[in-house]
Amino acid sequence: MAEQIETLLKTSTVYRPTEKTLSEAYIKDYETAYKESIADPEKFWDGIAKELEWFSPWNQVLEWKYPWAKWFLGGKCNISYNCLDRHVNSWRKNKVAVIWVGEKGEERIFTYAELSRQVNRCANALKSIGLKKGDVVTIYLPKIPEQIIAMLACARIGVIHSVIYSGFSAPALESRIKDANAKMIITADCGYDRGKSIDLKKVVDEAVSKSPSIEKMVVVRREKPGNTLKENEIDWEEWMEGQSTNCEAEQLDSETPLYFLYTSGTTGKPKGVVHVHGGYMVGTYITTKYIFDLKDEDVYFCVADPGWVTGHSYIVYGPLLNGATVLTAEGKPDYPNPGRWWDLISKYGVSIFYTTPTAIRLLMKYGEDWPGKYDLSSLRVLGSVGEPINPEAWEWFHRVTGGDKPIMDTWWQTETGSILVSPLPCVPLKPGSATRPFLGIEADVVDKEGNSIGTGGGFAVIKKPWPSMMRTIHKDPDRYLGYWNNIPNCYTAGDVCHKDEDGYFWFMGRADDVVKVAGNRIGTAEVESALVSHDAVVEAAVIGKPHKTAGEMIKAFVILKQGQTESSELIKNLKAHVQTELGKIAVPREIDIVTSLPKTRSGKIMRRVLKAKELGQDPGDISTLEE
Ligand code: WT7
C-alpha cells in the first residue's frame, strides 16, 4: 500500500480548468460553494430538494438519531414521477431520454413520452399480477432497455426492485432472491457477450426451482423463435400488451424503500443495501447535475450496467431526474473491435463520458490509433469510477480525448448511493486524486480513534449524514451499525486514503478483505466459502493482488483433503466450481495448493501475511501469528 501511495503522489501536474469549462460550469468557485454548503448542510439539501417535484412538502429536513437517519420527513414523492412525468409535462416530452445500442448494433430510441408509456404499461402489468407497494421484484436482465423500464415501473407503484447483475450464477441469484423474499422475477432468454449467446433462462430456472417465494416469472425473449414457457412464466410482450399507458405514480412517503442492491462485504453473505425514494432522489439528481455539469444539450454516456450501483444512480436515476439524453450500450469495450466506444461517441455526439479505470487500461493496450480514428470533439466532461485511477491511465484518457476535457474521478460506494468525493469541472485536477468532497458532504481522513490526520494516510470517513446514504442492510441492522461503530462518530467507508496539503483525497484501496476486480467488489470470504464447498478442499484463503488491467486479481491458497493430489485438472475444476457457485467475475486467476495457512492463535486466517509474502513485502506485526 505504501508503495502505491508513493507512486501516486509523485505526480505533481495540476490541470486547471480551461476558460471554456469554467464559463460553462454551473459551479465556478468550488471553495466558496463548499464552505457555504457545509456551514448549514440541512439548508443546502433543503434547497436542492426543492428543485424536484414533491406531492407534498416535508416538514423536517433531517431526523438524526445516531446512526439512523431520515430525510425530508413528512414529504411525499416518487422518484419515477420525477424521472418521467416531470419531463413529459414540459417541453422535454419529445426529447430523447434513452438511446440503447445492442451488441449486434441494433438501436432503440425512447423519448421521455415513450419511455413513460412503457413504464406505465409495465407498472400496470405488475399490478395485474397482484404486486403492490412493499413487495419485492428481482430483475435479472442483460443490459437492455427493459431493465430500465422494469426498475422505473416498480418504483412507480412503490414495489422494491432488486436488480441482480446477469453475470451472477444460479446459487448467487438464489441466495439474493431468498434474502429479499422476492415475489416475482423479470429475466430474459439470453444475454450476449462478445457475440456469444449466454443462456440466462437456464440460470433463472435453476435458482427459481429452489426459491418458493417466486410466484411469477416474466421473460423477455430476444431470440426467435422464443423458448417455450412453463406455467407461471409469461412473455414480456404478452404481459405488456393491452396494458394502459396510464398508471398514476403512488404518492410515497420520502422514506419508502426504492431498492435493495446486494454488495459484497468482509463476511460470507452479500449485504442487501437499502435505498429510499426521497433522499436518494435528491443525492443522485444533484451530483449528476453538478459533477458532470449536465445540460439539456448534452448526450450522456455511462458504460456501467444497471446491475451495479453505478448503473442505478448514473444511468437510470441521476440522468433521468435531470431530463438528460442517456446513451447506453450492451457489450464490451473491445468488441467487435477496440474502437467500439469511440465509435459510439462520435456517432451519437456524446458530450459526457463516464467510464472505469479498468476499461481505460484495457483500451490503452490497443494503443492511441484507435481513439485517433474517430471524431471525439463532442466530448466535454469525462468521468471515472470504481477503483483508484493510476496517473498513467488518467493521462492517457485525458490525452486521447483532446487534452482539455476535465476528468471527474468520482469516489463513492453502493452504500453511499451517490458520489461523495469528486472534482467538479471547475476544480484543479491532480491525476490519480478524487480531489475534494462534494457539496454538503463532510468527508475526512482519520486514524483508528477518529482523529483527523490533517495531511497523511488514514481511513476515509464521512462525518455527517447525507440524503442518499443507505438506510439499513436488509434484515441485518447490525451490519448497518457496523459502518458507524467502527470509528467513533463517523461512517467508515472501508477505504484507505491519503490527504495532501491541498486537502485533496487520494483513495488507495480497501482497508478490509474486499477485492476490487475490474471495479467489481468481491468479498474474499465469499470466494473462500465457494472453494471450501468443493469436495477436494478443506481450507482456502483468498487475497487480492495487483493486476495490470483489472486493478486487482483474485489469488487463492487452497489446502486439499487427504488423498487428493494436485494437478492442473484439479485447478481447472476448482475454477469451474467457483464460476458455478458465484459467477465468472469471482473466479481466482491463480490458485496455489499449500499445506498450511498463516493463522492467529484463535484460528483466524491472516490474509495480510499471505499477501505480504506473495508481494515480497514486510508482513508487519506478526506477533499474533501461531506458527
Ligand atoms: C468501493 C465501492 C462507486 C460505484 C462503483 C463501485 C472503490 C469506487 C473509486 C474511486 C478509488 C474507488 C472504493 C469503494 N472506489 N470509486 N474513484 N477511486 N476507489 O461501488 O462496488 O460499492 O465499491 O469502490 O474502494 O469503497 P462499490
PDB file of N, CA and C and ligand atoms in Angstrom, residues 263 309-310 384-388 409-415 493 495 507 509-510 516 519 521, ligand 1:
ATOM      1  N   THR A 263     -24.317  -6.253  -2.232  1.00  0.00           N
ATOM      2  CA  THR A 263     -22.906  -5.971  -2.439  1.00  0.00           C
ATOM      3  C   THR A 263     -22.090  -6.820  -1.466  1.00  0.00           C
ATOM      4  N   VAL A 309     -24.362  -0.546  -8.822  1.00  0.00           N
ATOM      5  CA  VAL A 309     -24.916   0.724  -8.326  1.00  0.00           C
ATOM      6  C   VAL A 309     -24.662   1.883  -9.303  1.00  0.00           C
ATOM      7  N   THR A 310     -23.536   1.854 -10.012  1.00  0.00           N
ATOM      8  CA  THR A 310     -23.275   2.958 -10.938  1.00  0.00           C
ATOM      9  C   THR A 310     -24.391   3.060 -11.972  1.00  0.00           C
ATOM     10  N   SER A 384     -14.642   8.886 -14.217  1.00  0.00           N
ATOM     11  CA  SER A 384     -14.044   7.595 -13.893  1.00  0.00           C
ATOM     12  C   SER A 384     -14.593   7.140 -12.553  1.00  0.00           C
ATOM     13  N   VAL A 385     -14.798   5.833 -12.394  1.00  0.00           N
ATOM     14  CA  VAL A 385     -15.363   5.320 -11.143  1.00  0.00           C
ATOM     15  C   VAL A 385     -15.010   3.865 -10.896  1.00  0.00           C
ATOM     16  N   GLY A 386     -15.012   3.479  -9.639  1.00  0.00           N
ATOM     17  CA  GLY A 386     -14.974   2.063  -9.278  1.00  0.00           C
ATOM     18  C   GLY A 386     -13.716   1.645  -8.564  1.00  0.00           C
ATOM     19  N   GLU A 387     -12.618   2.323  -8.812  1.00  0.00           N
ATOM     20  CA  GLU A 387     -11.334   1.961  -8.210  1.00  0.00           C
ATOM     21  C   GLU A 387     -10.397   3.148  -8.439  1.00  0.00           C
ATOM     22  N   PRO A 388      -9.279   3.164  -7.750  1.00  0.00           N
ATOM     23  CA  PRO A 388      -8.353   4.276  -7.979  1.00  0.00           C
ATOM     24  C   PRO A 388      -7.884   4.271  -9.438  1.00  0.00           C
ATOM     25  N   ASP A 409     -12.907  12.142 -11.304  1.00  0.00           N
ATOM     26  CA  ASP A 409     -12.607  10.866 -10.653  1.00  0.00           C
ATOM     27  C   ASP A 409     -13.535  10.770  -9.450  1.00  0.00           C
ATOM     28  N   THR A 410     -14.620  10.004  -9.610  1.00  0.00           N
ATOM     29  CA  THR A 410     -15.700  10.021  -8.631  1.00  0.00           C
ATOM     30  C   THR A 410     -15.576   8.875  -7.642  1.00  0.00           C
ATOM     31  N   TRP A 411     -15.458   9.205  -6.376  1.00  0.00           N
ATOM     32  CA  TRP A 411     -15.384   8.177  -5.331  1.00  0.00           C
ATOM     33  C   TRP A 411     -16.711   8.072  -4.611  1.00  0.00           C
ATOM     34  N   TRP A 412     -17.195   6.862  -4.499  1.00  0.00           N
ATOM     35  CA  TRP A 412     -18.418   6.583  -3.725  1.00  0.00           C
ATOM     36  C   TRP A 412     -18.579   5.086  -3.601  1.00  0.00           C
ATOM     37  N   GLN A 413     -19.723   4.636  -3.093  1.00  0.00           N
ATOM     38  CA  GLN A 413     -19.955   3.210  -2.849  1.00  0.00           C
ATOM     39  C   GLN A 413     -21.432   2.881  -3.029  1.00  0.00           C
ATOM     40  N   THR A 414     -21.718   1.594  -3.156  1.00  0.00           N
ATOM     41  CA  THR A 414     -23.111   1.139  -3.196  1.00  0.00           C
ATOM     42  C   THR A 414     -23.867   1.737  -2.004  1.00  0.00           C
ATOM     43  N   GLU A 415     -23.234   1.722  -0.848  1.00  0.00           N
ATOM     44  CA  GLU A 415     -23.870   2.179   0.378  1.00  0.00           C
ATOM     45  C   GLU A 415     -24.136   3.683   0.390  1.00  0.00           C
ATOM     46  N   ALA A 493     -15.916   4.049   5.549  1.00  0.00           N
ATOM     47  CA  ALA A 493     -16.159   3.521   4.209  1.00  0.00           C
ATOM     48  C   ALA A 493     -15.433   2.203   3.971  1.00  0.00           C
ATOM     49  N   ASP A 495     -12.136   2.298   3.163  1.00  0.00           N
ATOM     50  CA  ASP A 495     -11.058   2.645   2.240  1.00  0.00           C
ATOM     51  C   ASP A 495      -9.886   3.297   2.961  1.00  0.00           C
ATOM     52  N   PHE A 507      -7.564   8.114  -2.815  1.00  0.00           N
ATOM     53  CA  PHE A 507      -8.038   6.810  -2.341  1.00  0.00           C
ATOM     54  C   PHE A 507      -7.076   5.725  -2.806  1.00  0.00           C
ATOM     55  N   GLY A 509      -7.414   2.189  -1.962  1.00  0.00           N
ATOM     56  CA  GLY A 509      -7.905   0.812  -1.985  1.00  0.00           C
ATOM     57  C   GLY A 509      -8.574   0.472  -0.671  1.00  0.00           C
ATOM     58  N   ARG A 510      -9.016  -0.767  -0.560  1.00  0.00           N
ATOM     59  CA  ARG A 510      -9.784  -1.183   0.596  1.00  0.00           C
ATOM     60  C   ARG A 510      -8.876  -1.483   1.786  1.00  0.00           C
ATOM     61  N   LYS A 516     -11.130  -5.647  -5.363  1.00  0.00           N
ATOM     62  CA  LYS A 516     -11.773  -4.920  -6.451  1.00  0.00           C
ATOM     63  C   LYS A 516     -11.246  -5.450  -7.780  1.00  0.00           C
ATOM     64  N   GLY A 519     -13.036  -3.246 -10.889  1.00  0.00           N
ATOM     65  CA  GLY A 519     -14.003  -2.336 -10.271  1.00  0.00           C
ATOM     66  C   GLY A 519     -15.144  -3.053  -9.563  1.00  0.00           C
ATOM     67  N   ARG A 521     -16.757  -5.447  -6.749  1.00  0.00           N
ATOM     68  CA  ARG A 521     -16.407  -5.715  -5.374  1.00  0.00           C
ATOM     69  C   ARG A 521     -16.638  -7.188  -5.060  1.00  0.00           C
TER      70      ARG A 521
HETATM   71  C1  WT7 B   1     -15.595   0.873  -3.450  1.00  0.00           C
HETATM   72  C2  WT7 B   1     -17.084   0.835  -3.587  1.00  0.00           C
HETATM   73  C3  WT7 B   1     -18.897   3.600  -6.568  1.00  0.00           C
HETATM   74  C4  WT7 B   1     -19.610   2.864  -7.598  1.00  0.00           C
HETATM   75  C5  WT7 B   1     -18.900   1.669  -8.122  1.00  0.00           C
HETATM   76  C6  WT7 B   1     -18.324   0.772  -7.075  1.00  0.00           C
HETATM   77  C7  WT7 B   1     -13.803   1.839  -4.627  1.00  0.00           C
HETATM   78  C8  WT7 B   1     -15.024   3.495  -6.063  1.00  0.00           C
HETATM   79  C9  WT7 B   1     -13.437   4.920  -6.526  1.00  0.00           C
HETATM   80  C10 WT7 B   1     -12.567   5.963  -6.951  1.00  0.00           C
HETATM   81  C11 WT7 B   1     -10.863   4.966  -5.695  1.00  0.00           C
HETATM   82  C12 WT7 B   1     -12.915   3.924  -5.684  1.00  0.00           C
HETATM   83  C13 WT7 B   1     -13.656   2.110  -3.148  1.00  0.00           C
HETATM   84  C14 WT7 B   1     -15.056   1.987  -2.608  1.00  0.00           C
HETATM   85  N1  WT7 B   1     -13.928   3.054  -5.420  1.00  0.00           N
HETATM   86  N2  WT7 B   1     -14.749   4.615  -6.740  1.00  0.00           N
HETATM   87  N3  WT7 B   1     -12.981   6.952  -7.758  1.00  0.00           N
HETATM   88  N4  WT7 B   1     -11.282   5.943  -6.500  1.00  0.00           N
HETATM   89  N5  WT7 B   1     -11.626   3.955  -5.275  1.00  0.00           N
HETATM   90  O1  WT7 B   1     -19.179   0.633  -5.967  1.00  0.00           O
HETATM   91  O2  WT7 B   1     -18.926  -1.819  -5.576  1.00  0.00           O
HETATM   92  O3  WT7 B   1     -19.877  -0.312  -3.814  1.00  0.00           O
HETATM   93  O4  WT7 B   1     -17.443  -0.267  -4.382  1.00  0.00           O
HETATM   94  O5  WT7 B   1     -15.022   1.079  -4.740  1.00  0.00           O
HETATM   95  O6  WT7 B   1     -12.832   1.140  -2.605  1.00  0.00           O
HETATM   96  O7  WT7 B   1     -15.119   1.663  -1.246  1.00  0.00           O
HETATM   97  P1  WT7 B   1     -18.902  -0.496  -4.910  1.00  0.00           P
END
